[in-house]
Amino acid sequence: MRIGIGYDVHKLVDDRPLILGGITIPYPKGLLGHSDADVLTHAIMDSMLGALALGDIGKHFPDTDLKYKNISSIKLLYYVNNLIINKGYTIGNIDSIIIAQEPKIFPYIDKMRNCISKTLNIDIDLISIKATTEEGLGFTGRKEGISSKSICLLNKKIE
């Protein structure tokens, strides 16, 4: 059994779609980043990679590599999952949280869980996504950005 933690943050800007957990959420701003800047999926990938001491997403998908420019983070999640499988592990569960003052995330949580579970080819009940605000405090409270945290439990495959 291995446990990893992940964290990501991106700035909110005009003229970008807001993508969280592989889902486009209607909002006047989106997250700035080299890829689609999906903070939830980035945090999940980092927690998976961290559980096996495989570095972070910057190591695997550097922002200096043009092949990752505007790429869907769901595609990157699929790649990370294959790394985990090839190391002989399966996902026990993922618990994550999105920190954002706006927009309200709750209406999209089931769609995000479904997208991630399909990408990872695991039961949706193994994925928890929660959302919170910071009561107007900090950069997320001032609506300057969105952050996400994730923890992942990996189990060694029994053969």
PDB file of C-alpha atoms in Angstrom:
ATOM      1  CA  MET A   1       0.000   0.000   0.000  1.00  0.00           C
ATOM      2  CA  ARG A   2       1.339   3.447  -0.963  1.00  0.00           C
ATOM      3  CA  ILE A   3      -0.113   6.921  -0.332  1.00  0.00           C
ATOM      4  CA  GLY A   4       0.582  10.141  -2.231  1.00  0.00           C
ATOM      5  CA  ILE A   5      -0.524  13.732  -1.922  1.00  0.00           C
ATOM      6  CA  GLY A   6      -0.958  16.295  -4.693  1.00  0.00           C
ATOM      7  CA  TYR A   7      -1.541  20.032  -4.873  1.00  0.00           C
ATOM      8  CA  ASP A   8      -2.018  22.437  -7.756  1.00  0.00           C
ATOM      9  CA  VAL A   9      -3.005  26.064  -8.263  1.00  0.00           C
ATOM     10  CA  HIS A  10      -3.665  28.200 -11.329  1.00  0.00           C
ATOM     11  CA  LYS A  11      -4.575  31.834 -11.855  1.00  0.00           C
ATOM     12  CA  LEU A  12      -8.002  32.775 -13.233  1.00  0.00           C
ATOM     13  CA  VAL A  13      -7.833  34.794 -16.468  1.00  0.00           C
ATOM     14  CA  ASP A  14     -10.117  36.003 -19.245  1.00  0.00           C
ATOM     15  CA  ASP A  15     -10.410  34.198 -22.585  1.00  0.00           C
ATOM     16  CA  ARG A  16      -9.812  30.661 -21.297  1.00  0.00           C
ATOM     17  CA  PRO A  17     -12.343  27.886 -20.650  1.00  0.00           C
ATOM     18  CA  LEU A  18     -12.682  26.699 -17.055  1.00  0.00           C
ATOM     19  CA  ILE A  19     -11.952  22.976 -17.005  1.00  0.00           C
ATOM     20  CA  LEU A  20     -12.058  20.962 -13.789  1.00  0.00           C
ATOM     21  CA  GLY A  21     -11.971  17.187 -13.635  1.00  0.00           C
ATOM     22  CA  GLY A  22     -12.148  17.068 -17.428  1.00  0.00           C
ATOM     23  CA  ILE A  23     -15.436  18.999 -17.470  1.00  0.00           C
ATOM     24  CA  THR A  24     -15.903  22.472 -18.953  1.00  0.00           C
ATOM     25  CA  ILE A  25     -17.729  24.630 -16.427  1.00  0.00           C
ATOM     26  CA  PRO A  26     -19.575  27.755 -17.558  1.00  0.00           C
ATOM     27  CA  TYR A  27     -17.765  30.736 -16.036  1.00  0.00           C
ATOM     28  CA  PRO A  28     -16.468  34.027 -17.465  1.00  0.00           C
ATOM     29  CA  LYS A  29     -12.861  33.114 -16.657  1.00  0.00           C
ATOM     30  CA  GLY A  30     -10.642  30.057 -17.007  1.00  0.00           C
ATOM     31  CA  LEU A  31      -7.357  28.887 -15.578  1.00  0.00           C
ATOM     32  CA  LEU A  32      -4.019  29.987 -17.020  1.00  0.00           C
ATOM     33  CA  GLY A  33      -1.535  27.255 -17.814  1.00  0.00           C
ATOM     34  CA  HIS A  34       0.506  25.487 -20.477  1.00  0.00           C
ATOM     35  CA  SER A  35      -2.037  22.647 -20.696  1.00  0.00           C
ATOM     36  CA  ASP A  36      -5.755  23.126 -20.055  1.00  0.00           C
ATOM     37  CA  ALA A  37      -4.755  24.052 -16.455  1.00  0.00           C
ATOM     38  CA  ASP A  38      -7.204  21.583 -14.876  1.00  0.00           C
ATOM     39  CA  VAL A  39      -6.101  21.975 -11.237  1.00  0.00           C
ATOM     40  CA  LEU A  40      -8.168  19.041 -10.001  1.00  0.00           C
ATOM     41  CA  THR A  41      -6.742  16.572 -12.497  1.00  0.00           C
ATOM     42  CA  HIS A  42      -3.227  17.942 -11.917  1.00  0.00           C
ATOM     43  CA  ALA A  43      -3.541  17.412  -8.149  1.00  0.00           C
ATOM     44  CA  ILE A  44      -4.851  13.879  -8.700  1.00  0.00           C
ATOM     45  CA  MET A  45      -1.962  13.036 -11.042  1.00  0.00           C
ATOM     46  CA  ASP A  46       0.581  14.398  -8.554  1.00  0.00           C
ATOM     47  CA  SER A  47      -0.948  12.307  -5.763  1.00  0.00           C
ATOM     48  CA  MET A  48      -0.739   9.183  -7.936  1.00  0.00           C
ATOM     49  CA  LEU A  49       2.853   9.909  -8.977  1.00  0.00           C
ATOM     50  CA  GLY A  50       3.824  10.801  -5.417  1.00  0.00           C
ATOM     51  CA  ALA A  51       2.538   7.509  -4.056  1.00  0.00           C
ATOM     52  CA  LEU A  52       5.209   5.703  -6.086  1.00  0.00           C
ATOM     53  CA  ALA A  53       7.917   8.390  -5.791  1.00  0.00           C
ATOM     54  CA  LEU A  54       7.773   9.023  -9.550  1.00  0.00           C
ATOM     55  CA  GLY A  55       8.190  12.785  -9.333  1.00  0.00           C
ATOM     56  CA  ASP A  56       5.499  15.246 -10.335  1.00  0.00           C
ATOM     57  CA  ILE A  57       3.630  16.294 -13.457  1.00  0.00           C
ATOM     58  CA  GLY A  58       6.280  18.922 -14.245  1.00  0.00           C
ATOM     59  CA  LYS A  59       8.826  16.117 -14.594  1.00  0.00           C
ATOM     60  CA  HIS A  60       6.609  14.046 -16.879  1.00  0.00           C
ATOM     61  CA  PHE A  61       4.922  16.869 -18.827  1.00  0.00           C
ATOM     62  CA  PRO A  62       7.240  19.913 -18.768  1.00  0.00           C
ATOM     63  CA  ASP A  63       5.731  23.269 -19.699  1.00  0.00           C
ATOM     64  CA  THR A  64       8.701  23.794 -22.021  1.00  0.00           C
ATOM     65  CA  ASP A  65       7.502  20.962 -24.293  1.00  0.00           C
ATOM     66  CA  LEU A  66       5.144  22.245 -27.008  1.00  0.00           C
ATOM     67  CA  LYS A  67       3.457  18.840 -27.376  1.00  0.00           C
ATOM     68  CA  TYR A  68       1.703  19.564 -24.069  1.00  0.00           C
ATOM     69  CA  LYS A  69       0.513  23.059 -25.073  1.00  0.00           C
ATOM     70  CA  ASN A  70      -3.258  23.234 -24.388  1.00  0.00           C
ATOM     71  CA  ILE A  71      -3.424  19.426 -24.014  1.00  0.00           C
ATOM     72  CA  SER A  72      -6.324  17.911 -22.117  1.00  0.00           C
ATOM     73  CA  SER A  73      -5.212  16.942 -18.630  1.00  0.00           C
ATOM     74  CA  ILE A  74      -7.496  13.924 -18.910  1.00  0.00           C
ATOM     75  CA  LYS A  75      -5.134  12.578 -21.595  1.00  0.00           C
ATOM     76  CA  LEU A  76      -2.236  13.113 -19.195  1.00  0.00           C
ATOM     77  CA  LEU A  77      -4.176  11.353 -16.420  1.00  0.00           C
ATOM     78  CA  TYR A  78      -4.598   8.339 -18.696  1.00  0.00           C
ATOM     79  CA  TYR A  79      -0.802   8.282 -19.216  1.00  0.00           C
ATOM     80  CA  VAL A  80      -0.127   8.535 -15.446  1.00  0.00           C
ATOM     81  CA  ASN A  81      -2.580   5.718 -14.771  1.00  0.00           C
ATOM     82  CA  ASN A  82      -0.677   3.500 -17.215  1.00  0.00           C
ATOM     83  CA  LEU A  83       2.552   4.274 -15.329  1.00  0.00           C
ATOM     84  CA  ILE A  84       0.878   3.145 -12.108  1.00  0.00           C
ATOM     85  CA  ILE A  85      -0.473  -0.036 -13.706  1.00  0.00           C
ATOM     86  CA  ASN A  86       2.917  -0.854 -15.248  1.00  0.00           C
ATOM     87  CA  LYS A  87       4.515  -0.548 -11.789  1.00  0.00           C
ATOM     88  CA  GLY A  88       2.093  -3.212 -10.557  1.00  0.00           C
ATOM     89  CA  TYR A  89      -0.354  -1.011  -8.627  1.00  0.00           C
ATOM     90  CA  THR A  90      -4.057  -0.284  -8.679  1.00  0.00           C
ATOM     91  CA  ILE A  91      -5.941   2.670  -7.248  1.00  0.00           C
ATOM     92  CA  GLY A  92      -7.450   2.011  -3.832  1.00  0.00           C
ATOM     93  CA  ASN A  93      -9.175   5.383  -3.721  1.00  0.00           C
ATOM     94  CA  ILE A  94      -8.724   9.079  -4.482  1.00  0.00           C
ATOM     95  CA  ASP A  95      -9.952  11.856  -2.207  1.00  0.00           C
ATOM     96  CA  SER A  96      -9.734  15.421  -3.506  1.00  0.00           C
ATOM     97  CA  ILE A  97     -10.941  18.931  -2.878  1.00  0.00           C
ATOM     98  CA  ILE A  98     -11.308  22.001  -5.070  1.00  0.00           C
ATOM     99  CA  ILE A  99     -10.827  25.381  -3.363  1.00  0.00           C
ATOM    100  CA  ALA A 100     -12.673  28.159  -5.207  1.00  0.00           C
ATOM    101  CA  GLN A 101     -14.787  31.119  -4.165  1.00  0.00           C
ATOM    102  CA  GLU A 102     -16.589  30.916  -7.517  1.00  0.00           C
ATOM    103  CA  PRO A 103     -18.109  29.244  -9.424  1.00  0.00           C
ATOM    104  CA  LYS A 104     -20.186  26.858  -7.385  1.00  0.00           C
ATOM    105  CA  ILE A 105     -18.672  23.427  -8.030  1.00  0.00           C
ATOM    106  CA  PHE A 106     -21.291  21.122  -6.503  1.00  0.00           C
ATOM    107  CA  PRO A 107     -23.494  20.861  -9.634  1.00  0.00           C
ATOM    108  CA  TYR A 108     -20.542  19.439 -11.622  1.00  0.00           C
ATOM    109  CA  ILE A 109     -19.036  16.997  -9.128  1.00  0.00           C
ATOM    110  CA  ASP A 110     -20.809  13.870 -10.401  1.00  0.00           C
ATOM    111  CA  LYS A 111     -19.788  14.660 -14.002  1.00  0.00           C
ATOM    112  CA  MET A 112     -16.170  15.124 -12.875  1.00  0.00           C
ATOM    113  CA  ARG A 113     -16.188  11.871 -10.914  1.00  0.00           C
ATOM    114  CA  ASN A 114     -17.643  10.058 -13.911  1.00  0.00           C
ATOM    115  CA  CYS A 115     -15.040  11.484 -16.315  1.00  0.00           C
ATOM    116  CA  ILE A 116     -12.153  10.600 -14.007  1.00  0.00           C
ATOM    117  CA  SER A 117     -13.474   7.108 -13.220  1.00  0.00           C
ATOM    118  CA  LYS A 118     -13.836   6.340 -16.934  1.00  0.00           C
ATOM    119  CA  THR A 119     -10.341   7.638 -17.664  1.00  0.00           C
ATOM    120  CA  LEU A 120      -8.834   5.550 -14.857  1.00  0.00           C
ATOM    121  CA  ASN A 121     -11.111   2.575 -15.582  1.00  0.00           C
ATOM    122  CA  ILE A 122     -12.140   2.313 -11.938  1.00  0.00           C
ATOM    123  CA  ASP A 123     -15.436   2.363 -10.066  1.00  0.00           C
ATOM    124  CA  ILE A 124     -16.802   5.864  -9.485  1.00  0.00           C
ATOM    125  CA  ASP A 125     -17.159   5.047  -5.775  1.00  0.00           C
ATOM    126  CA  LEU A 126     -13.353   5.101  -5.504  1.00  0.00           C
ATOM    127  CA  ILE A 127     -13.262   8.819  -6.357  1.00  0.00           C
ATOM    128  CA  SER A 128     -14.265  11.557  -3.945  1.00  0.00           C
ATOM    129  CA  ILE A 129     -14.400  15.190  -5.046  1.00  0.00           C
ATOM    130  CA  LYS A 130     -15.393  17.907  -2.643  1.00  0.00           C
ATOM    131  CA  ALA A 131     -15.411  21.688  -2.963  1.00  0.00           C
ATOM    132  CA  THR A 132     -15.018  24.550  -0.529  1.00  0.00           C
ATOM    133  CA  THR A 133     -14.524  28.284  -0.456  1.00  0.00           C
ATOM    134  CA  GLU A 134     -12.072  30.154   1.722  1.00  0.00           C
ATOM    135  CA  GLU A 135     -14.712  32.593   2.962  1.00  0.00           C
ATOM    136  CA  GLY A 136     -13.243  35.446   0.908  1.00  0.00           C
ATOM    137  CA  LEU A 137      -9.717  34.933   2.280  1.00  0.00           C
ATOM    138  CA  GLY A 138      -6.519  34.528   0.248  1.00  0.00           C
ATOM    139  CA  PHE A 139      -6.105  34.415  -3.513  1.00  0.00           C
ATOM    140  CA  THR A 140      -8.943  31.913  -3.982  1.00  0.00           C
ATOM    141  CA  GLY A 141     -11.216  33.992  -1.781  1.00  0.00           C
ATOM    142  CA  ARG A 142     -10.421  37.078  -3.878  1.00  0.00           C
ATOM    143  CA  LYS A 143     -11.318  35.041  -7.002  1.00  0.00           C
ATOM    144  CA  GLU A 144      -7.777  35.334  -8.370  1.00  0.00           C
ATOM    145  CA  GLY A 145      -7.302  31.595  -8.796  1.00  0.00           C
ATOM    146  CA  ILE A 146      -8.413  28.067  -7.973  1.00  0.00           C
ATOM    147  CA  SER A 147      -6.463  25.381  -6.143  1.00  0.00           C
ATOM    148  CA  SER A 148      -6.945  21.697  -5.527  1.00  0.00           C
ATOM    149  CA  LYS A 149      -5.570  19.032  -3.203  1.00  0.00           C
ATOM    150  CA  SER A 150      -5.695  15.276  -3.602  1.00  0.00           C
ATOM    151  CA  ILE A 151      -4.612  12.145  -1.801  1.00  0.00           C
ATOM    152  CA  CYS A 152      -4.373   8.756  -3.475  1.00  0.00           C
ATOM    153  CA  LEU A 153      -4.056   5.265  -2.047  1.00  0.00           C
ATOM    154  CA  LEU A 154      -2.413   2.693  -4.310  1.00  0.00           C
ATOM    155  CA  ASN A 155      -2.477  -1.046  -3.687  1.00  0.00           C
ATOM    156  CA  LYS A 156       0.025  -3.562  -5.014  1.00  0.00           C
ATOM    157  CA  LYS A 157      -1.673  -5.930  -7.451  1.00  0.00           C
ATOM    158  CA  ILE A 158      -1.992  -9.443  -6.091  1.00  0.00           C
ATOM    159  CA  GLU A 159      -1.038 -11.981  -8.719  1.00  0.00           C
TER     160      GLU A 159
END
